[in-house]
XYZ file of C-alpha atoms in Angstrom:
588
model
C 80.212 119.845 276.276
C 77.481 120.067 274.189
C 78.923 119.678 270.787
C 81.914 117.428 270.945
C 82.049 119.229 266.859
C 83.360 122.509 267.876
C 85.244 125.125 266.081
C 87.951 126.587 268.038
C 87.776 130.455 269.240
C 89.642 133.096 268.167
C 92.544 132.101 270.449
C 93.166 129.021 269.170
C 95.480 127.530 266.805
C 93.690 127.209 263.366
C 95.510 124.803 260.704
C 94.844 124.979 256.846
C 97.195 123.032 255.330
C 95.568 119.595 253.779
C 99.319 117.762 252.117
C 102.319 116.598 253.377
C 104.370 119.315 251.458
C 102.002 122.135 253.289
C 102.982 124.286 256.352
C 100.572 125.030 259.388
C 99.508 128.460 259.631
C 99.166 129.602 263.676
C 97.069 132.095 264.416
C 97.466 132.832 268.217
C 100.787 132.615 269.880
C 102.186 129.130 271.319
C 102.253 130.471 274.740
C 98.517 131.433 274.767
C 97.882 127.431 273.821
C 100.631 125.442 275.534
C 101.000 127.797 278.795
C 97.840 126.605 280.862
C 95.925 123.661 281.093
C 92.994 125.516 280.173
C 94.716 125.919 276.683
C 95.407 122.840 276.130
C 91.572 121.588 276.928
C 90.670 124.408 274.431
C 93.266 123.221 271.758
C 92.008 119.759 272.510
C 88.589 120.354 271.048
C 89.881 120.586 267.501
C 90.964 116.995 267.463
C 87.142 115.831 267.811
C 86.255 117.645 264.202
C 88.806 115.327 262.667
C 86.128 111.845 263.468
C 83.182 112.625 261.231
C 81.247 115.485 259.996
C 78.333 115.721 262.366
C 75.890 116.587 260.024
C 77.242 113.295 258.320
C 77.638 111.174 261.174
C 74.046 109.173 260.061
C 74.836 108.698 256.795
C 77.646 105.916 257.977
C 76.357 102.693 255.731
C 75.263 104.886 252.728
C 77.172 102.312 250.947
C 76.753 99.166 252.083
C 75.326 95.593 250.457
C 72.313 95.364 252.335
C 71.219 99.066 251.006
C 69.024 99.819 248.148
C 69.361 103.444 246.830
C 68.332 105.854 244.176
C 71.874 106.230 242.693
C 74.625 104.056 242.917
C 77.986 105.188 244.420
C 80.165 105.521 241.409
C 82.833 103.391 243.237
C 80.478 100.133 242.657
C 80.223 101.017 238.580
C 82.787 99.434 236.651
C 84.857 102.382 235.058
C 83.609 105.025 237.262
C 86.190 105.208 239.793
C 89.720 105.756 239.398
C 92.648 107.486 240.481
C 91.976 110.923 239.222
C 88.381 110.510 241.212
C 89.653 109.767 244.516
C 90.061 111.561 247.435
C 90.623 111.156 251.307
C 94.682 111.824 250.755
C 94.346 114.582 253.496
C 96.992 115.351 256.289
C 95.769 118.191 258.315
C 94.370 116.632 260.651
C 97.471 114.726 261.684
C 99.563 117.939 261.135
C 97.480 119.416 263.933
C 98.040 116.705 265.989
C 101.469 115.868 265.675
C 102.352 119.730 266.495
C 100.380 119.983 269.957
C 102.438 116.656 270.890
C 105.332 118.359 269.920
C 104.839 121.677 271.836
C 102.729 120.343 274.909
C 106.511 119.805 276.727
C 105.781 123.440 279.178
C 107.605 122.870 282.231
C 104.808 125.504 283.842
C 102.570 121.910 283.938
C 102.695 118.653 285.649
C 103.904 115.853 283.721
C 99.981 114.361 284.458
C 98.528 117.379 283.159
C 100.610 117.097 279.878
C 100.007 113.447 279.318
C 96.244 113.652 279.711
C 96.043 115.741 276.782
C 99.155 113.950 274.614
C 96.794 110.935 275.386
C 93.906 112.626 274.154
C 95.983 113.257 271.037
C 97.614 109.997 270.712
C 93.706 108.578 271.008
C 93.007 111.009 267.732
C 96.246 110.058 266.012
C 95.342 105.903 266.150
C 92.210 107.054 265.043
C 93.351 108.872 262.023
C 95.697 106.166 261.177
C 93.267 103.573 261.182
C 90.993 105.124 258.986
C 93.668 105.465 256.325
C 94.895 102.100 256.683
C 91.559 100.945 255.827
C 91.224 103.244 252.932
C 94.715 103.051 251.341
C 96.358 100.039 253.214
C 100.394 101.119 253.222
C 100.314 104.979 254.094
C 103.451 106.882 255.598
C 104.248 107.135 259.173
C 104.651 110.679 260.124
C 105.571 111.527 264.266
C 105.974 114.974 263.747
C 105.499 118.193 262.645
C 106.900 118.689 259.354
C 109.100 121.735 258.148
C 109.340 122.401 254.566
C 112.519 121.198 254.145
C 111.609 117.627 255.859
C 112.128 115.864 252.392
C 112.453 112.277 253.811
C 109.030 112.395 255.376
C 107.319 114.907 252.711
C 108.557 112.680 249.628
C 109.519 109.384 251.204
C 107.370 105.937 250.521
C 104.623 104.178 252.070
C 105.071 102.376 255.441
C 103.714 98.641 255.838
C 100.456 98.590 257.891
C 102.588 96.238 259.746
C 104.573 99.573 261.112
C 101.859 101.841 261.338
C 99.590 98.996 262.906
C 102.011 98.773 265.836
C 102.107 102.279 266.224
C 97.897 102.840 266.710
C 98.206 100.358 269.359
C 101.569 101.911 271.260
C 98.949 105.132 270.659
C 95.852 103.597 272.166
C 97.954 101.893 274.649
C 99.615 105.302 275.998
C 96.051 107.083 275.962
C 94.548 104.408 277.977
C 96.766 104.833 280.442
C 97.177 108.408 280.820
C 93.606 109.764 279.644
C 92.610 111.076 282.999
C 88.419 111.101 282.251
C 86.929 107.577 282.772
C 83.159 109.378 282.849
C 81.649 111.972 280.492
C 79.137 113.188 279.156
C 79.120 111.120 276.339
C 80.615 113.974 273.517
C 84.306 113.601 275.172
C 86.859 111.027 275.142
C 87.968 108.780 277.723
C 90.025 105.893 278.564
C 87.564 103.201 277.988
C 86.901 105.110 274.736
C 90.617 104.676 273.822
C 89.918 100.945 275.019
C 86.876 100.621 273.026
C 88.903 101.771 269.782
C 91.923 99.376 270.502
C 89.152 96.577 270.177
C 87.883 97.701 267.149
C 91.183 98.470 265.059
C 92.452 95.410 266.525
C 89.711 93.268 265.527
C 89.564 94.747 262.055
C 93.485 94.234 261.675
C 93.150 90.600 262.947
C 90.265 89.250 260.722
C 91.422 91.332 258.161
C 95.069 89.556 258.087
C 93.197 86.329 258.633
C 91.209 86.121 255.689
C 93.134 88.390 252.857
C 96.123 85.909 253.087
C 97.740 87.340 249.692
C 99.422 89.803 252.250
C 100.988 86.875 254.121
C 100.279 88.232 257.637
C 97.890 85.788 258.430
C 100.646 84.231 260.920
C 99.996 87.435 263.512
C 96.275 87.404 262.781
C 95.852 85.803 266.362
C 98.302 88.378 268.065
C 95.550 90.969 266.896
C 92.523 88.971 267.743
C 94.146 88.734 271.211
C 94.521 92.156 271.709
C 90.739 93.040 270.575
C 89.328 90.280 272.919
C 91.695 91.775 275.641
C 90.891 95.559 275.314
C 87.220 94.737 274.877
C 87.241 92.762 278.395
C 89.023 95.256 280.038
C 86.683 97.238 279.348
C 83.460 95.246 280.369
C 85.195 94.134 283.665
C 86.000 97.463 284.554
C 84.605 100.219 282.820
C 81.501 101.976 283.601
C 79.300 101.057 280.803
C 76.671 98.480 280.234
C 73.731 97.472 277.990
C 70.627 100.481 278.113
C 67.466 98.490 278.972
C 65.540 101.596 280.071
C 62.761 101.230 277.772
C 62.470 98.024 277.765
C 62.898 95.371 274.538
C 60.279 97.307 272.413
C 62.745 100.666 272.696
C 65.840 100.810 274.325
C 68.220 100.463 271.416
C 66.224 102.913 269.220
C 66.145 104.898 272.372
C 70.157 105.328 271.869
C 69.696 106.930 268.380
C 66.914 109.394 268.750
C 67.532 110.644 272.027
C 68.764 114.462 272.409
C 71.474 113.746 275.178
C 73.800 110.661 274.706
C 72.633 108.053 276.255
C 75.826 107.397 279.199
C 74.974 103.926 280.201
C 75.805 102.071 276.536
C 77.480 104.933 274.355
C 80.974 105.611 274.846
C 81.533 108.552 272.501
C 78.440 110.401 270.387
C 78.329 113.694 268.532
C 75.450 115.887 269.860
C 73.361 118.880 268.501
C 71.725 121.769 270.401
C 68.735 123.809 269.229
C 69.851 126.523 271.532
C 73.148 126.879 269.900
C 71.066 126.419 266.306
C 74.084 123.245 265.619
C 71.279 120.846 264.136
C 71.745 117.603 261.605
C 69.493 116.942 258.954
C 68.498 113.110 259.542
C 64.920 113.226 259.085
C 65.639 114.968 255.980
C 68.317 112.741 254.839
C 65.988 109.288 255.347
C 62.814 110.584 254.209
C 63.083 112.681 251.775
C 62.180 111.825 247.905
C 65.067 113.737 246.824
C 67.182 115.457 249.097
C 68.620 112.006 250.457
C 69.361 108.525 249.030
C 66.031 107.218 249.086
C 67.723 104.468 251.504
C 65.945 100.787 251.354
C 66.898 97.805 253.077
C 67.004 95.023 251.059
C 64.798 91.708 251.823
C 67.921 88.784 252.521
C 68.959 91.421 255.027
C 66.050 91.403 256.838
C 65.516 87.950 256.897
C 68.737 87.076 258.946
C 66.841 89.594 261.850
C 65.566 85.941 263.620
C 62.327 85.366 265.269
C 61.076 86.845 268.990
C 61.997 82.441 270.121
C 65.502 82.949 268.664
C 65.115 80.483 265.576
C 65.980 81.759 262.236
C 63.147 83.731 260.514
C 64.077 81.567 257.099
C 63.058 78.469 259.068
C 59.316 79.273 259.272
C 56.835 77.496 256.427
C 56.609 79.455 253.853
C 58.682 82.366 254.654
C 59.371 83.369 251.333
C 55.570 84.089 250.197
C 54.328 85.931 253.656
C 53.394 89.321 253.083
C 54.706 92.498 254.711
C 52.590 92.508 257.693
C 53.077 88.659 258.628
C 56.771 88.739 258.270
C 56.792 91.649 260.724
C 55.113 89.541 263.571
C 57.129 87.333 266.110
C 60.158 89.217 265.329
C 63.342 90.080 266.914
C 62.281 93.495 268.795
C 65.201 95.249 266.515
C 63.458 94.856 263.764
C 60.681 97.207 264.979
C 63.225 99.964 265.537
C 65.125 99.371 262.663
C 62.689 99.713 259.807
C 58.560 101.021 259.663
C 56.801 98.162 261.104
C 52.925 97.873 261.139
C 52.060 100.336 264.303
C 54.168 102.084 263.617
C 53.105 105.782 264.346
C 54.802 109.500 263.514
C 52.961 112.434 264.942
C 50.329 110.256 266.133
C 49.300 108.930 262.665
C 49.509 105.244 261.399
C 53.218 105.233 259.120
C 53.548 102.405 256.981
C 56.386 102.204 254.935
C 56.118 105.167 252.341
C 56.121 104.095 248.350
C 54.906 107.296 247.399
C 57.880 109.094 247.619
C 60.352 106.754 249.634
C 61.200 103.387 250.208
C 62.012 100.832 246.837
C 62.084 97.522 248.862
C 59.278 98.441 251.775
C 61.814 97.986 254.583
C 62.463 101.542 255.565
C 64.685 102.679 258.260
C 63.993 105.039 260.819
C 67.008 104.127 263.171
C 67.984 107.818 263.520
C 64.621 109.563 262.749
C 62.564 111.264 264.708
C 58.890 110.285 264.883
C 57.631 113.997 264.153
C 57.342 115.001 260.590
C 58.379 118.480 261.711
C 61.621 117.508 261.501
C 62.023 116.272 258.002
C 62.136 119.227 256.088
C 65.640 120.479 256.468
C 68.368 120.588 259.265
C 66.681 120.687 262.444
C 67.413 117.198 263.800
C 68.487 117.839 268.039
C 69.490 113.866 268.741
C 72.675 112.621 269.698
C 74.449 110.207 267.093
C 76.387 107.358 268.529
C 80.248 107.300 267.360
C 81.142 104.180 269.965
C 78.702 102.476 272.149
C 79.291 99.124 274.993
C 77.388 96.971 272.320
C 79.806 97.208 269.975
C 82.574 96.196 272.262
C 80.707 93.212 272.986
C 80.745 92.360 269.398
C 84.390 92.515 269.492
C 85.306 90.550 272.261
C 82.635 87.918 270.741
C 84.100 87.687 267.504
C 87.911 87.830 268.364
C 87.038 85.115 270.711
C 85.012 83.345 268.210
C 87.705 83.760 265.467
C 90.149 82.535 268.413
C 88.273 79.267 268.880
C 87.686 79.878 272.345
C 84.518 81.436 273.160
C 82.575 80.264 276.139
C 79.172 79.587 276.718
C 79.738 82.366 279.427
C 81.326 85.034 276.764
C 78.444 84.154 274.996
C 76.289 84.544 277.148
C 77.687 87.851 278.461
C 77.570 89.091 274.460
C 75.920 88.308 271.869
C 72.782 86.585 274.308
C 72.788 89.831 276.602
C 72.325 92.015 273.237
C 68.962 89.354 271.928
C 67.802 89.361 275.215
C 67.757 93.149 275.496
C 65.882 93.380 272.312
C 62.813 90.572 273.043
C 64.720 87.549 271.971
C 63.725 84.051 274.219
C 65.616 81.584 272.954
C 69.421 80.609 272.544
C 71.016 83.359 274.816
C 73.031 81.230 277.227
C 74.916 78.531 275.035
C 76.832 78.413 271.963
C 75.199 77.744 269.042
C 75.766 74.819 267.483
C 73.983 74.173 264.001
C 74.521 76.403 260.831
C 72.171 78.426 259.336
C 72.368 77.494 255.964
C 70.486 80.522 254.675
C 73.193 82.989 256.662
C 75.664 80.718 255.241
C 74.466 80.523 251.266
C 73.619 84.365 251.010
C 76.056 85.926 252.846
C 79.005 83.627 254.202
C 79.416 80.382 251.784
C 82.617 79.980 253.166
C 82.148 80.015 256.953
C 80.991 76.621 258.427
C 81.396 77.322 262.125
C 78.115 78.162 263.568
C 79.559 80.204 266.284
C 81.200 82.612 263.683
C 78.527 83.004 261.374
C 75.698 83.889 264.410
C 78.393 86.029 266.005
C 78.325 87.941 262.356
C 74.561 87.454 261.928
C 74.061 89.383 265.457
C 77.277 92.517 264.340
C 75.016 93.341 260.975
C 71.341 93.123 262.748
C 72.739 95.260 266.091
C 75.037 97.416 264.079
C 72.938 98.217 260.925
C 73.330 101.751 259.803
C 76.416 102.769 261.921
C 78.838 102.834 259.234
C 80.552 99.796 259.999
C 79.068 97.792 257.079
C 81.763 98.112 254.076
C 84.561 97.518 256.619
C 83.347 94.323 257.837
C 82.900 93.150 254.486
C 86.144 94.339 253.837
C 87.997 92.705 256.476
C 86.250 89.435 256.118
C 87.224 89.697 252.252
C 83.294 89.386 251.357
C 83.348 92.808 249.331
C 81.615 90.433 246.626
C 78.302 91.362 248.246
C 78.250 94.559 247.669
C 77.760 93.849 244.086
C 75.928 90.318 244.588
C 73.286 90.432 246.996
C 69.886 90.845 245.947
C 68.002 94.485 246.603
C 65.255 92.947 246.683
C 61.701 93.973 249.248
C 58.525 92.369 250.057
C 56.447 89.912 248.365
C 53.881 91.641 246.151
C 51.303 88.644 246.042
C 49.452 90.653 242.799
C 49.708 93.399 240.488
C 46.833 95.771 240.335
C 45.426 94.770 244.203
C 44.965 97.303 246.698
C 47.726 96.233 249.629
C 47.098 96.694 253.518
C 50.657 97.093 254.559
C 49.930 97.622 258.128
C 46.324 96.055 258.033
C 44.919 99.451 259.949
C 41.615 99.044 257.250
C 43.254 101.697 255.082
C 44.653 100.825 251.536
C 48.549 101.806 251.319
C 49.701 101.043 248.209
C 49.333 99.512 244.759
C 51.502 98.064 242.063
C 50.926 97.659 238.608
C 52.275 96.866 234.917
C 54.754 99.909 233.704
C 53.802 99.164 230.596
C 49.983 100.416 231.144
C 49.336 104.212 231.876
C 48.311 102.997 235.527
C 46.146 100.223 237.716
C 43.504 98.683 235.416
C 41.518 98.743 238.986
C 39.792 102.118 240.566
C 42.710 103.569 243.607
C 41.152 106.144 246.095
C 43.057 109.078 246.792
C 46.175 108.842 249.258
C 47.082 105.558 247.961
C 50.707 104.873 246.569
C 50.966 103.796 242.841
C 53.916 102.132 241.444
C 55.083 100.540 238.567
C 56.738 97.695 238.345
C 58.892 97.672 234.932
C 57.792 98.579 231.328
C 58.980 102.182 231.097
C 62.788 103.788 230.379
C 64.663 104.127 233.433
C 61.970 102.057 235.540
C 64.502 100.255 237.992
C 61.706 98.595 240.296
C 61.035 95.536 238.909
C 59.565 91.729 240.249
C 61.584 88.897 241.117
C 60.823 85.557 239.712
C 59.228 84.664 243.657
C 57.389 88.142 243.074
C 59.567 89.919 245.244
C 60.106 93.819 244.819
C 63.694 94.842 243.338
C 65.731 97.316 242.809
C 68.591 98.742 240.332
C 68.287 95.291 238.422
C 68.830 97.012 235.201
C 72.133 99.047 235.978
C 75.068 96.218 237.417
C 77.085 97.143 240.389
C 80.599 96.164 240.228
C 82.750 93.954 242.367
C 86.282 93.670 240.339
C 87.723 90.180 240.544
C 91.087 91.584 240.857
C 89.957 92.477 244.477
C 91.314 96.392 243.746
C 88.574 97.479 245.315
C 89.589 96.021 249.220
C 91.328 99.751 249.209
C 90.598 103.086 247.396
C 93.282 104.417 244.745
C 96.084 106.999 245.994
C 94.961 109.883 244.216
C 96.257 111.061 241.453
C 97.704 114.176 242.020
C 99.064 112.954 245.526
C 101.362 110.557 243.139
C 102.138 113.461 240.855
C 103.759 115.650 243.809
C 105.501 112.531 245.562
C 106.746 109.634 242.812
C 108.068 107.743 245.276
C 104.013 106.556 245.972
C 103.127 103.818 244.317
C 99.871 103.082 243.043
C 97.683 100.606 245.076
C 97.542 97.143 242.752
C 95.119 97.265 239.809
C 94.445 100.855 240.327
């Protein structure tokens, strides 16, 4: 299947209804769904819409610490977000699950048959349930269909996550075992993908009980750490997947994120596009556009934790802190390269710098999901395949379960986080533990953490994982949401105002930067050559550090409340309005 993102045909069932208190409207008969197997698989398809937009599916981190943008996300401004602004409250998707469960009982079909696709379901319903639980925390349990006079389930309370967290797991535990597709083509579900979710949720659930120990549950954190490190074995030991090395360390993880066909070998679930069937996304559009996207800009203490090509930290070379763009680009980490416009970089066979003219605020600009011809940044006409689930990430889990366990090996880590440097160029310290903090990891992003193993374990989940959209939730579980409001959007050393800079050193000025208090460079720019100033006027956010380091949104705070409301988003307002029994997450 092409499009895991289908809509269903005219024969399908169709389901409006977004609230508890809201009744499914059917549009073909039961019979024509339930009946055949063939109806089922067709009913089956709806579940997939219910994971992401696909025209969305890039946009993942578009609020994360370690991204500078041109507006911040009303959530991080104190005031800005409340109650009567949230959203996310929506049931349909469950609805729609919970009545093909309910109906696929037709004795026409082979108990196998039916439980392939309940499993399928039960795979969409964990799926669902996790993502509220990390949204909202307590949400109700609902089984079932509900009928309009159902007023236990439609007005009832909150369950604990403790319930519904047992629950995704008896789901992802019953889909595992009776999903019957163990190969695809990468848009369809199968039981290492079920596997491959029961690691994540698990490892979320586990480090997230660890660390916020105002819930008290930090007594079954291990039970959950446990199961991640358990699911995520199963499924290296005996699933079909493994690390893509195809294009060698310069390419192969960029190759997984600009390809048109999932890439099998490493990812485990994907949405893809088709120009045929004119379903496109819009990620050229999105990441280099001046204004129809966010202007997205990694932010300098980011980059720095990406470590050098010999596997020592990039913070321990001389003089680190004063190397220009080009010279902190060299000797690096081959991820780095496909992460952000390095020098040599090319698109359409031209020399691409990173682009201050109309893009990037810091210099470090991505172009993980972007195609390398400009013909595809002017509107929706993107063809590759974006990555949902891929192996990596399952090696990430079983690392850091194990590693919040205390018991990973220098063979798990070897077999983890040392496979995933040493498919990206990295030499050094791939086969043992490591065994001396990195005080820089540590002070900027993890003052708490002294275990080495944890804290390179973390280092290598935010440099493999950047821009996936699993950003906020780590920082969520690992009760570090300070950082979205504390770390430093800062870019690239700017050695002088009013000097012609060489990003790339191809011979060919790039950019300059001057005073925003003058009308422009007191010195004479040729044409083609980015000019930007660095404060002085109204609503001039790009400023200097005091180490003459480019920043960003300096001027306008982002908020991190102390309270720690912000670890879940507000019920909405009107949700608590039709059901008083809801109560209000704290502080909201």
């Amino acid at each position: 299947m092409k499009n895991i993102f289908l809509v269903l045909s005219a024969s399908a069932l169709f389901f409006t209804s977004c609230e508890l208190n809201e009744v499914p409207q059917a549009t073909a008969t039961e019979e024509d769904i339930f009946g055949t197997e063939s109806g089922l698989k067709t009913y089956s398809y709806s579940f997939y819409n219910n994971i992401t937009s696909g025209s969305d599916a890039f946009k993942g981190d578009a609020m994360a610490d370690y991204g500078a943008v041109n507006s911040l996300n009303g959530f991080l401004v104190e005031g800005s977000y409340s109650a009567e602004t949230s959203s996310g409250w929506s049931w349909s998707a469950l609805r729609n699950i919970n009545h093909f469960i309910e109906k696929c009982d037709n004795p026409n079909l082979s108990e196998p048959v039916k439980n392939n696709y309940i499993g399928l379901a039960r795979f969409f319903r964990a799926w669902f349930y996790y993502n509220m639980v990390v949204r909202f925390g307590d949400v109700p349990w609902v089984d079932r269909p509900l009928s309009v006079d159902d007023s236990e389930a439609l007005y009832g309370e909150r369950d604990s996550r403790v319930l519904i967290m047992e629950k995704i797991m008896e789901d992802l535990d019953f889909a595992y075992n009776n999903i019957n597709a163990v190969t695809s083509d990468g848009t369809l579900v199968t039981k290492w993908t079920a596997l491959g979710l029961k690691s994540r949720v698990a490892l979320f659930e586990g480090t997230f009980r660890k660390y916020h120990t105002d819930l008290n549950l930090s007594a079954s954190a291990g039970q959950y750490l446990e199961l991640a490190a358990a699911a995520a074995q199963e499924v290296m030991t005996k699933g079909p997947h493994s690390l893509n090395r195809a294009q060698g360390p310069e390419l192969s993880q960029r190759q997984l994120f600009i390809s048109d066909n999932p890439v099998t070998n490493e990812v485990m679930l994907a949405v893809a596009f088709s120009k045929d069937l004119a379903v496109l996304n819009d990620a050229n559009w999105w990441w280099t556009s001046a204004t129809y996207g966010p202007r997205y800009s990694l932010v300098r203490p980011f980059i720095n934790t990406i470590l050098n090509i010999d596997g020592t930290p990039y913070t321990d070379r001389a003089g680190y802190m004063t190397e220009e763009f080009y010279d902190e680009c060299q000797q690096r980490d081959y991820r780095l390269s496909q992460l952000i416009r390095t020098p040599g970089y090319e698109r359409g066979g031209v020399a691409a710098p990173p682009n201050f003219a109309s893009f990037s605020y810091t210099g470090y600009q991505p172009i993980k999901y972007t195609l390398d011809d400009p013909l595809y940044d002017n509107g929706g006409t993107n063809t590759n395949a974006v990555p949902l689930m891929r192996y990596a990430e399952v090696l990430l889990n079983y690392a850091e379960a194990k590693a919040e366990l205390g018991t990973l090996t220098d063979a798990d880590w070897a077999n983890t986080v040392g496979a995933l440097r040493e498919r990206s160029g990295v030499t050094g310290g791939t086969k043992t533990l490591p065994t001396q903090v990195d005080l820089y990891l540590k002070k900027t992003f993890f003052p708490d953490i002294s275990d080495p193993v944890i804290l390179e374990v973390r280092r290598e989940r935010q440099v493999e994982l950047a821009l996936e959209g699993f950003r906020f939730n780590d920082l969520k579980r690992w009760k570090r949401g300070e950082l979205m409001a504390e770390l430093e959007w800062s870019g690239i050393y700017i050695p002088a105002l009013d000097q012609l800079i060489d990003l790339d050193r191809d011979g060919k000025a790039d950019v300059v930067f001057y005073d925003g208090s003058q009308s422009g460079p007191s010195i004479a720019v040729p044409n083609g050559v980015a000019r930007v100033a660095i404060g002085g006027r109204a609503n001039n956010f790009q400023t200097l550090t005091s180490t003459k380091h480019l920043e960003w949104f300096k001027a306008q705070p982002r908020n991190w409340y102390a309270d720690g409301r912000q670890y879940y988003y507000p019920i909405p307002a009107n949700a608590i309005t039709l059901n008083d029994n809801l109560k209000q997450n704290p502080h909201w």
